[in-house]
Each structure stands twice: as structure tokens, then as C-alpha cells.
PDB file of C-alpha atoms in Angstrom:
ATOM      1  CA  UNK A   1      -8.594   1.131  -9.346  1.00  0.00           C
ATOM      2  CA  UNK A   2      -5.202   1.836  -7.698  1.00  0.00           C
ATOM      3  CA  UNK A   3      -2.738  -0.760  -7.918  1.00  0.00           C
ATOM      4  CA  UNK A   4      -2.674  -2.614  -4.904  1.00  0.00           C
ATOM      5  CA  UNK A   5       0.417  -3.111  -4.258  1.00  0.00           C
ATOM      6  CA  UNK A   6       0.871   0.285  -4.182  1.00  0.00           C
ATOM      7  CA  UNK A   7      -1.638   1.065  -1.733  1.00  0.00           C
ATOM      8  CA  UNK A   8       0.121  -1.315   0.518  1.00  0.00           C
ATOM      9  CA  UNK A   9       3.379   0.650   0.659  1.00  0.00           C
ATOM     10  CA  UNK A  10       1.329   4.059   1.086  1.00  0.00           C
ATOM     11  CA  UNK A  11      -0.596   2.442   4.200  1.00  0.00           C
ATOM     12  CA  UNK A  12       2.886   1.278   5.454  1.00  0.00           C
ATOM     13  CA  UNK A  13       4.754   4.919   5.382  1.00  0.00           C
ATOM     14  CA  UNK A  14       1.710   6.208   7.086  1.00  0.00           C
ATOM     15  CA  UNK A  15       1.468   3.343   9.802  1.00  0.00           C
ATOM     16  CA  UNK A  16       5.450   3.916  10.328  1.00  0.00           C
ATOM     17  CA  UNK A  17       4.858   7.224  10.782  1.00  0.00           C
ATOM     18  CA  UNK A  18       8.674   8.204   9.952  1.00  0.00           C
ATOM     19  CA  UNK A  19      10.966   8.067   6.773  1.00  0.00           C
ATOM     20  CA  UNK A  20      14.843   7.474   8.286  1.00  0.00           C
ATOM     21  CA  UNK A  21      17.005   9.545   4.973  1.00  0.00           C
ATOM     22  CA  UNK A  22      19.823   7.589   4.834  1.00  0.00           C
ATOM     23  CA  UNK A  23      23.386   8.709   3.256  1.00  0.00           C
ATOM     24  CA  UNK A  24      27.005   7.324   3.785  1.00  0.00           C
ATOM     25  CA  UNK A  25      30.232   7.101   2.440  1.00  0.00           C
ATOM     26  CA  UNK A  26      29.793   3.632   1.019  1.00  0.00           C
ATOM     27  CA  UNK A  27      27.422   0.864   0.438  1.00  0.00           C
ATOM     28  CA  UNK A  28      28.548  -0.913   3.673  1.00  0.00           C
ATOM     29  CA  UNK A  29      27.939   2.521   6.587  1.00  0.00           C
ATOM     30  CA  UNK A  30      24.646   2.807   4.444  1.00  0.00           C
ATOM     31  CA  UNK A  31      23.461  -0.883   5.139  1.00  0.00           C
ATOM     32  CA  UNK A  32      24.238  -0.192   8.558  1.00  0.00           C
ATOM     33  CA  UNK A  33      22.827   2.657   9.703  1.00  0.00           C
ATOM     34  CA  UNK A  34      19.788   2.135   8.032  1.00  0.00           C
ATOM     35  CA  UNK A  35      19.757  -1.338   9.836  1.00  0.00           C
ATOM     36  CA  UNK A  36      20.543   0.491  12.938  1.00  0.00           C
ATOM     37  CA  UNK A  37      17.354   3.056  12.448  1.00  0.00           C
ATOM     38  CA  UNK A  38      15.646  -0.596  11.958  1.00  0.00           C
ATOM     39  CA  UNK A  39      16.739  -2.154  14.900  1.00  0.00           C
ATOM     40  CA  UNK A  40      15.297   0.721  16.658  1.00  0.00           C
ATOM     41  CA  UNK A  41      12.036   0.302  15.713  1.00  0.00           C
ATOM     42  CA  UNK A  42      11.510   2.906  12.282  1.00  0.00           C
ATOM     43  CA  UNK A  43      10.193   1.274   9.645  1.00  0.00           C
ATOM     44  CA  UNK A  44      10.626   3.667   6.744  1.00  0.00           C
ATOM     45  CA  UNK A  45      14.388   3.558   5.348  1.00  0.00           C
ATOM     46  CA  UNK A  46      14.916   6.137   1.988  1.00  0.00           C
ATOM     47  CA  UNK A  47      18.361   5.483   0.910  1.00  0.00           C
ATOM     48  CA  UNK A  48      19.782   7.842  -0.944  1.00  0.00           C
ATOM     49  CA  UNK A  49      21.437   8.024  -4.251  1.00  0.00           C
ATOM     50  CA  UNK A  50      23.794  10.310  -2.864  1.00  0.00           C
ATOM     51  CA  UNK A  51      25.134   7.333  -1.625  1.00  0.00           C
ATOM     52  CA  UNK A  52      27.997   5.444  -4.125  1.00  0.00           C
ATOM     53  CA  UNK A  53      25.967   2.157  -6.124  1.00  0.00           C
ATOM     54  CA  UNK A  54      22.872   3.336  -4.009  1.00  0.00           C
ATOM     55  CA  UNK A  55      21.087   0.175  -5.507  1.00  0.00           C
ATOM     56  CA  UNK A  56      23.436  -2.141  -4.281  1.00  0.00           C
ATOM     57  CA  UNK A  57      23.186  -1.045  -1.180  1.00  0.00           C
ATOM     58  CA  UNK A  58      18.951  -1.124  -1.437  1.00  0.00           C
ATOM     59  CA  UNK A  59      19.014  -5.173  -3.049  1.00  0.00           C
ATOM     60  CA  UNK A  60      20.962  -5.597   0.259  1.00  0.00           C
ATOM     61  CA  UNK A  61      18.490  -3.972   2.733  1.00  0.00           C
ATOM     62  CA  UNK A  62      15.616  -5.507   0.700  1.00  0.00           C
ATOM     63  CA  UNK A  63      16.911  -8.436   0.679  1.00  0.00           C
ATOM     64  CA  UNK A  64      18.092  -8.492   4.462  1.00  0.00           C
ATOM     65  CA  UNK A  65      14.630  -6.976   5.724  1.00  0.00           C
ATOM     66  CA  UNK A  66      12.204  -7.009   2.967  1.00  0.00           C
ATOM     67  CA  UNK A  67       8.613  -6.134   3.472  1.00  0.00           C
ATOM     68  CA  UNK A  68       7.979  -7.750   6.744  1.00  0.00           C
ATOM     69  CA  UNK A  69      10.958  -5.416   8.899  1.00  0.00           C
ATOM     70  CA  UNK A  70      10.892  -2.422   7.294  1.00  0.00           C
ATOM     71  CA  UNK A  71      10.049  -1.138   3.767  1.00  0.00           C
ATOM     72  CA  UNK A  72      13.067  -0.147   1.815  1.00  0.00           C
ATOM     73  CA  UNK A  73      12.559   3.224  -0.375  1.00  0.00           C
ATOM     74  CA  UNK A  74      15.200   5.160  -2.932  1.00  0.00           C
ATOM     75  CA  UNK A  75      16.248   8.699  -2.295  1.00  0.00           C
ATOM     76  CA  UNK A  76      17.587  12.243  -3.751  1.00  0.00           C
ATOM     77  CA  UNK A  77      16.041  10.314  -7.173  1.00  0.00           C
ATOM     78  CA  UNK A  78      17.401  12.916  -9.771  1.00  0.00           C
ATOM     79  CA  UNK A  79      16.212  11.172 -12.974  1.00  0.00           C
ATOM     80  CA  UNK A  80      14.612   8.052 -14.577  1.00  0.00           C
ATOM     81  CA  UNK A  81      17.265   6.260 -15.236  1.00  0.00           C
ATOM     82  CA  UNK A  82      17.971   5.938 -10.977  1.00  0.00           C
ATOM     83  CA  UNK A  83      14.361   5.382 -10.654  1.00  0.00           C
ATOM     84  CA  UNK A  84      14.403   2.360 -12.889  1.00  0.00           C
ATOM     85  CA  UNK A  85      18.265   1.419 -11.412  1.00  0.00           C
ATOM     86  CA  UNK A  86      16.256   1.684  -7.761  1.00  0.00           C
ATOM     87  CA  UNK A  87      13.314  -0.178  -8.616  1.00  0.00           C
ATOM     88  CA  UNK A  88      15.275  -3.147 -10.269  1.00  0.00           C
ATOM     89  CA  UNK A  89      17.031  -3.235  -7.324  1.00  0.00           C
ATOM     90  CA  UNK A  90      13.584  -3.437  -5.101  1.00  0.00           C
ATOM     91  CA  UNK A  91      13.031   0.250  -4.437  1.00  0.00           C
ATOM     92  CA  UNK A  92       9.346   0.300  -3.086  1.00  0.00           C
ATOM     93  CA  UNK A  93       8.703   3.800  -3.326  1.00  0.00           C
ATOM     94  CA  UNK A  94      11.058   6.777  -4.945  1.00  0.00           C
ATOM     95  CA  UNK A  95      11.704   9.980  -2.740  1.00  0.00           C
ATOM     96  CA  UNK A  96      13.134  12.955  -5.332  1.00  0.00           C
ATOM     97  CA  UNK A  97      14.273  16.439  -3.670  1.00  0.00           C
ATOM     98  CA  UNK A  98      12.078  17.804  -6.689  1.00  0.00           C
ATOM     99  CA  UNK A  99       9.097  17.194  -9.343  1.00  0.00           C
ATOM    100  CA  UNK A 100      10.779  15.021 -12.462  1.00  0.00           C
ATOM    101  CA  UNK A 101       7.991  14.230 -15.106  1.00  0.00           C
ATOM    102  CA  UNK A 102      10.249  11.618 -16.019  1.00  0.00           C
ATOM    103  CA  UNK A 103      10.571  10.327 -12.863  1.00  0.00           C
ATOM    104  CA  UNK A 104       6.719  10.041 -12.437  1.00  0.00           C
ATOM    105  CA  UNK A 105       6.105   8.469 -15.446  1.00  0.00           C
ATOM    106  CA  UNK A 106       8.565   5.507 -14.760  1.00  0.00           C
ATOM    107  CA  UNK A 107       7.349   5.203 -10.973  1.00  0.00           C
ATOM    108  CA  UNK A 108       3.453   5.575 -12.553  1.00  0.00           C
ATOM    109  CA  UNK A 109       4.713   2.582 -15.225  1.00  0.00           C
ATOM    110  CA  UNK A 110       5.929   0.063 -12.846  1.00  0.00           C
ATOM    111  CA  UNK A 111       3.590   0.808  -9.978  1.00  0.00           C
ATOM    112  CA  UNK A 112       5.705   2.455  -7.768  1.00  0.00           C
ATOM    113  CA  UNK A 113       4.864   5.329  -5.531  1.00  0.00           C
ATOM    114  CA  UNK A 114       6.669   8.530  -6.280  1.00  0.00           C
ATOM    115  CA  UNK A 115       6.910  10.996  -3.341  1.00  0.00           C
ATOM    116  CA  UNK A 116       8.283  14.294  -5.420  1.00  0.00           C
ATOM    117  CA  UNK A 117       9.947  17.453  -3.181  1.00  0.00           C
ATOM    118  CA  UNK A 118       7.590  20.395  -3.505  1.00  0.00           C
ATOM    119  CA  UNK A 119       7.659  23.938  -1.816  1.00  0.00           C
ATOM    120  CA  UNK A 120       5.155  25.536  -3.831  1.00  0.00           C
ATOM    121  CA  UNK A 121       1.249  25.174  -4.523  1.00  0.00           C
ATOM    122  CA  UNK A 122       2.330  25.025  -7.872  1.00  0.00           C
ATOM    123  CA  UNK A 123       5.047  22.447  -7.721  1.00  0.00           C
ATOM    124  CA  UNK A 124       2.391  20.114  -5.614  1.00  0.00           C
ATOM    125  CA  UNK A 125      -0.494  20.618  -8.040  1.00  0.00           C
ATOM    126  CA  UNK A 126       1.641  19.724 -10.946  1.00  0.00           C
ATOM    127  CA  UNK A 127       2.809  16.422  -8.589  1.00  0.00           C
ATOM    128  CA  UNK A 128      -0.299  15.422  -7.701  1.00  0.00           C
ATOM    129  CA  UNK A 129      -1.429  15.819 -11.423  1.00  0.00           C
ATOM    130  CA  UNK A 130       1.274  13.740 -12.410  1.00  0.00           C
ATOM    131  CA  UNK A 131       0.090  10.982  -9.900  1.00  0.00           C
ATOM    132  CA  UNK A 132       1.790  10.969  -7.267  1.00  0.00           C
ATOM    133  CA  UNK A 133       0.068   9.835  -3.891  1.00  0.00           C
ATOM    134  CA  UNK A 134       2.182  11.928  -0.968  1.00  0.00           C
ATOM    135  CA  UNK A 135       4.232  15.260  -2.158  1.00  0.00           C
ATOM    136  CA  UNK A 136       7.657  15.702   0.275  1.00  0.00           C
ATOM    137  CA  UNK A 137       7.491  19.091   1.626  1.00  0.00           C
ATOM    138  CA  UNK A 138      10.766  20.468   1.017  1.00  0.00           C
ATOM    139  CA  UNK A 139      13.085  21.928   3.249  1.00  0.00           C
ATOM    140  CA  UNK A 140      10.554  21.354   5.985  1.00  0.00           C
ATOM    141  CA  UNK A 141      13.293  24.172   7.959  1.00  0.00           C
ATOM    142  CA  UNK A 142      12.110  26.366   5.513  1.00  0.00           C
ATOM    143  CA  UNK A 143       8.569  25.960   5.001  1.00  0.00           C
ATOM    144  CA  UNK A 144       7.505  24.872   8.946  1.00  0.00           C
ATOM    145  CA  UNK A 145       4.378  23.309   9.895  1.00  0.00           C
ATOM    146  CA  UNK A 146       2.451  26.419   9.083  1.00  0.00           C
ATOM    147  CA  UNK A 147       3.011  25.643   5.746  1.00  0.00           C
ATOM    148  CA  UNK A 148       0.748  21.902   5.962  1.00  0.00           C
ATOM    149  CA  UNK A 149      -1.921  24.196   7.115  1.00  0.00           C
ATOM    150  CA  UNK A 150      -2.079  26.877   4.419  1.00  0.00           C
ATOM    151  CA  UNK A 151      -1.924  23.623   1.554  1.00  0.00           C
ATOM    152  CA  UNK A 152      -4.194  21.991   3.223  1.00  0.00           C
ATOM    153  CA  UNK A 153      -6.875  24.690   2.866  1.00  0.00           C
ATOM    154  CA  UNK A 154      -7.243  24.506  -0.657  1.00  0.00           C
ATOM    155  CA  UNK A 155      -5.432  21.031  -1.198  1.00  0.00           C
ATOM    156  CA  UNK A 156      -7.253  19.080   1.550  1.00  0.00           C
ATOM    157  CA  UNK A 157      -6.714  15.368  -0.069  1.00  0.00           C
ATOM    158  CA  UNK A 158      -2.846  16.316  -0.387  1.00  0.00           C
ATOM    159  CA  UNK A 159      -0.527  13.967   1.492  1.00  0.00           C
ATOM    160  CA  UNK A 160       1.932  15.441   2.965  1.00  0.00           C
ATOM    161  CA  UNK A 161       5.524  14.405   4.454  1.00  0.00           C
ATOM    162  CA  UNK A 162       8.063  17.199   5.384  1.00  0.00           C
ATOM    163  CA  UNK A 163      11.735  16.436   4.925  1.00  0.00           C
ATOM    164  CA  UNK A 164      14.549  19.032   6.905  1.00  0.00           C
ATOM    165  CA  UNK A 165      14.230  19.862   9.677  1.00  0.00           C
ATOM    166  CA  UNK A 166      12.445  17.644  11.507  1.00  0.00           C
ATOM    167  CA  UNK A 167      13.331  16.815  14.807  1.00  0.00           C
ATOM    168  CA  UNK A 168      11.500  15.225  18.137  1.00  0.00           C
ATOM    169  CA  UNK A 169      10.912  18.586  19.313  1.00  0.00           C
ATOM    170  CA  UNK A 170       8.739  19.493  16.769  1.00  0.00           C
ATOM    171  CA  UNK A 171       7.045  16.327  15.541  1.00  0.00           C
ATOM    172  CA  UNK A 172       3.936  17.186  17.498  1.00  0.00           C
ATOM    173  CA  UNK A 173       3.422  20.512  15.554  1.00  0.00           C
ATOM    174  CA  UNK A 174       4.294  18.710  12.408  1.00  0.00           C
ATOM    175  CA  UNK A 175       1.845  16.190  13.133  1.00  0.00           C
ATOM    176  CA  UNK A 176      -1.351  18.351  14.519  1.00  0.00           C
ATOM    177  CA  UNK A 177      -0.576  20.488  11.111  1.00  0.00           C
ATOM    178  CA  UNK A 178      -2.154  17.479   9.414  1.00  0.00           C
ATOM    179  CA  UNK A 179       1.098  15.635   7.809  1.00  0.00           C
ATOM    180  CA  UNK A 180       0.926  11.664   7.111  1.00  0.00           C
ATOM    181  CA  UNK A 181       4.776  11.297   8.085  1.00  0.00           C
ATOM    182  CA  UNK A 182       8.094  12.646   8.267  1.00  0.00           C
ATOM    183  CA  UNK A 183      11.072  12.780   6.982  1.00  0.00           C
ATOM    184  CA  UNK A 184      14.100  12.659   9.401  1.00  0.00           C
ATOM    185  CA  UNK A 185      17.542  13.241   7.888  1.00  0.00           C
ATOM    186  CA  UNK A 186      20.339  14.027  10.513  1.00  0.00           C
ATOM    187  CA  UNK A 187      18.358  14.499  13.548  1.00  0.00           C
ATOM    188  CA  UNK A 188      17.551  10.492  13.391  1.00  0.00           C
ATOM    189  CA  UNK A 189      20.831   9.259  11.608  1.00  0.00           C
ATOM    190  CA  UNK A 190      23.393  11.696  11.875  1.00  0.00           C
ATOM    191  CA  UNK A 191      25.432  10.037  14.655  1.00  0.00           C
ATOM    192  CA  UNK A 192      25.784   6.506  11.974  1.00  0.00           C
ATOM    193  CA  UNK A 193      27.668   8.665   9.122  1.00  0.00           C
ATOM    194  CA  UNK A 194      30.248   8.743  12.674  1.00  0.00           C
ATOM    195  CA  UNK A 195      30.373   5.153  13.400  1.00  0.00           C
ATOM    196  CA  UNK A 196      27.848   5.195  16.185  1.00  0.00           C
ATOM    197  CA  UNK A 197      25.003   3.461  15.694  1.00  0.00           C
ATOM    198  CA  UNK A 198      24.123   1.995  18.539  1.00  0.00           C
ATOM    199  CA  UNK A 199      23.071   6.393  19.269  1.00  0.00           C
ATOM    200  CA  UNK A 200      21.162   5.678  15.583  1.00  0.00           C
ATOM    201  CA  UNK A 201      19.035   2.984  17.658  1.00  0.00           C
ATOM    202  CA  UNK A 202      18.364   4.890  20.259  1.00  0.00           C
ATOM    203  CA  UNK A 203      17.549   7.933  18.367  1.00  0.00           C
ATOM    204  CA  UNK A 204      14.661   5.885  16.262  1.00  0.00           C
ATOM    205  CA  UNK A 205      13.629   4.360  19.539  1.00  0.00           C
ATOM    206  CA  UNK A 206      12.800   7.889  20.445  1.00  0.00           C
ATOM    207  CA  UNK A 207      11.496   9.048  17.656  1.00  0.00           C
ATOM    208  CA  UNK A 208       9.036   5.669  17.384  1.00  0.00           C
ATOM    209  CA  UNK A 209       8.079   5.891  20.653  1.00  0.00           C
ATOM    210  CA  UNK A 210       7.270   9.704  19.867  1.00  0.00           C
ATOM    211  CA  UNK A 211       4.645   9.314  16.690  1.00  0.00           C
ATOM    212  CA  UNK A 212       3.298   6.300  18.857  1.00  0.00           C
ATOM    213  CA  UNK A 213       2.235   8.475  21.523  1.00  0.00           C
ATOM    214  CA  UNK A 214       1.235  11.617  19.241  1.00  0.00           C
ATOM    215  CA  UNK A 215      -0.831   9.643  17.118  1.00  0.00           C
ATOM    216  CA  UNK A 216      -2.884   7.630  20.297  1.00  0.00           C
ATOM    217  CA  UNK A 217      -3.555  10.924  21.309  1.00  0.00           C
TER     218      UNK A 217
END
């Protein structure tokens, strides 16, 4: 039986419907943006360990939202030993722009969904193999929603979530293609790594109120 727990933080990323990918130049513009993309309503923050003491910045954001606000999710996850620096820190879920065995295994050990970057059929057999419960299509500008079709021939119980290249003009097609969420980098957050993130609000507003309206049909 799947861990629980777990489950909970998969139904969560597919309720919110969007992932926020948050960078920055420091622990502090990190916190904020990615309580900026809160305020506006997106409930899916990855933080990424691109950022400097990344899982500072993630005890802060759990700590400051926790479960209830948003769930709180590490990024650009290279190797195990950020995985296990990100989940001691509260991680709920690890985002990698790649397949790590070593990264699944500690993610599969503490209970922690593991949500690998994948381009080929290959790359997400071997992910979903190794466990993991949604495969990050990635770069989504590359690949396109055509791409979630064609897997999702012979991989129909593959959960998918593009990353790059998303953007509110093309979340519908995203979405009809059969995807459980996105990834939204830039498009969403851009404006923050600039100071303005009151635009960061408004941008997830838009993007909420989107995947709201998509998803009632």
C-alpha cells in the first residue's frame, strides 16, 4: 500500500493544478516570490537548488505556510545528498531536471515523492520503474503537448507535468493533452527575480483562475 502521506502530496499537486519554479539571488527574493505566487492563489512552490542554502530558504516557506497554504517542494535536485539536505529541511516532494537512481532511492526511503525530468520513453520507463509517481516532461518548449499524447498511448497510467515553456496561452492544450499539472518557470515568476512581485501575484492569479476554468470545463 502506498504511503499515505505521500498520496496526500500527489492529490495536492494535482488539485493545485500548477508548480510555481522558483529561483533567486538569495534566500530572502526566494521566500518572497514564492510567497508572492502564494498570495496569488498557486499552491505548488518548487524551490530550486539553484538558489544559494536552497534549504534554508524551504524550512522558511514550510515553516511560514506549511501544508495548509501551499505545499513547499525542492527543485533542479542534482543528487542525494540535496534530496536528503531538502527533505530535512521539509521538502515534500523533489523536482530533478533529470532521472538520478540515487535520488529515487532516497525520496523512495523517506517517503517522498520524486518527480524526475524525462524527454524520452526511455528515460520515463526507467522513472516510473524506479517509483516515481509523476515524471516532469522536460523542456516542455521542446517536447509540446503533442508529446503527452504520443506517451500516453503506450504509457496511459504515466503522470505527467511539463516544465518550460508553459505559459497561459497554452495551458489549455497542455491540459486537453492529458497532463496532471504544470510547471511554470518565468512566465509565472519572472517579474519577482526584478523586485516586482506584486506582477508575481497577479500573474498566479491568472494562471489559478486559468486551470480553474479549464478543468470545470
Amino acid at each position: 500500500m502506498a504511503n499515505l502521506q505521500r498520496v496526500k502530496v500527489l492529490q495536492k499537486i494535482e488539485d493545485a493544478g500548477v508548480v510555481a519554479v522558483v529561483r533567486g539571488e538569495s534566500v530572502e527574493q526566494a521566500v518572497k516570490i514564492s510567497a508572492a505566487a502564494i498570495k496569488g492563489g498557486v499552491k505548488g512552490i518548487e524551490l530550486t537548488f539553484t538558489v544559494p542554502h536552497a534549504d534554508q530558504a524551504i524550512a522558511q516557506l514550510v515553516d511560514k505556510f506549511g501544508a495548509d497554504q501551499a505545499i513547499i517542494g525542492a527543485g533542479t535536485v542534482l543528487d542525494a545528498t540535496s534530496a536528503r539536505l531538502a527533505i530535512m529541511a521539509g521538502a515534500q516532494y523533489v523536482i530533478s531536471p533529470s532521472f538520478s537512481a540515487d535520488v529515487a532511492k532516497i525520496c523512495n526511503l523517506y517517503q517522498v515523492p520524486y518527480m524526475p525530468g524525462c524527454f524520452t520513453m526511455t528515460e520515463m520507463q526507467t522513472a516510473l520503474e524506479a517509483g516515481c509517481d509523476i515524471v516532469k516532461l522536460f523542456p516542455g518548449s521542446v517536447a509540446g503537448p503533442g508529446m503527452v499524447k504520443a506517451v500516453k498511448a503506450p504509457f496511459p497510467q504515466m503522470n505527467i507535468m511539463p516544465t518550460g515553456g508553459v505559459s497561459l496561452d497554452n495551458l489549455e492544450a497542455w491540459f486537453a493533452a492529458g497532463v496532471i499539472a504544470v510547471g511554470a518557470g518565468s512566465n509565472l515568476v519572472g517579474p519577482g527575480e526584478k523586485g516586482d512581485y506584486d506582477q508575481v501575484t497577479k500573474n498566479a492569479e491568472a494562471y489559478v483562475a486559468k486551470i480553474k476554468a479549464i478543468k470545470q470545463g
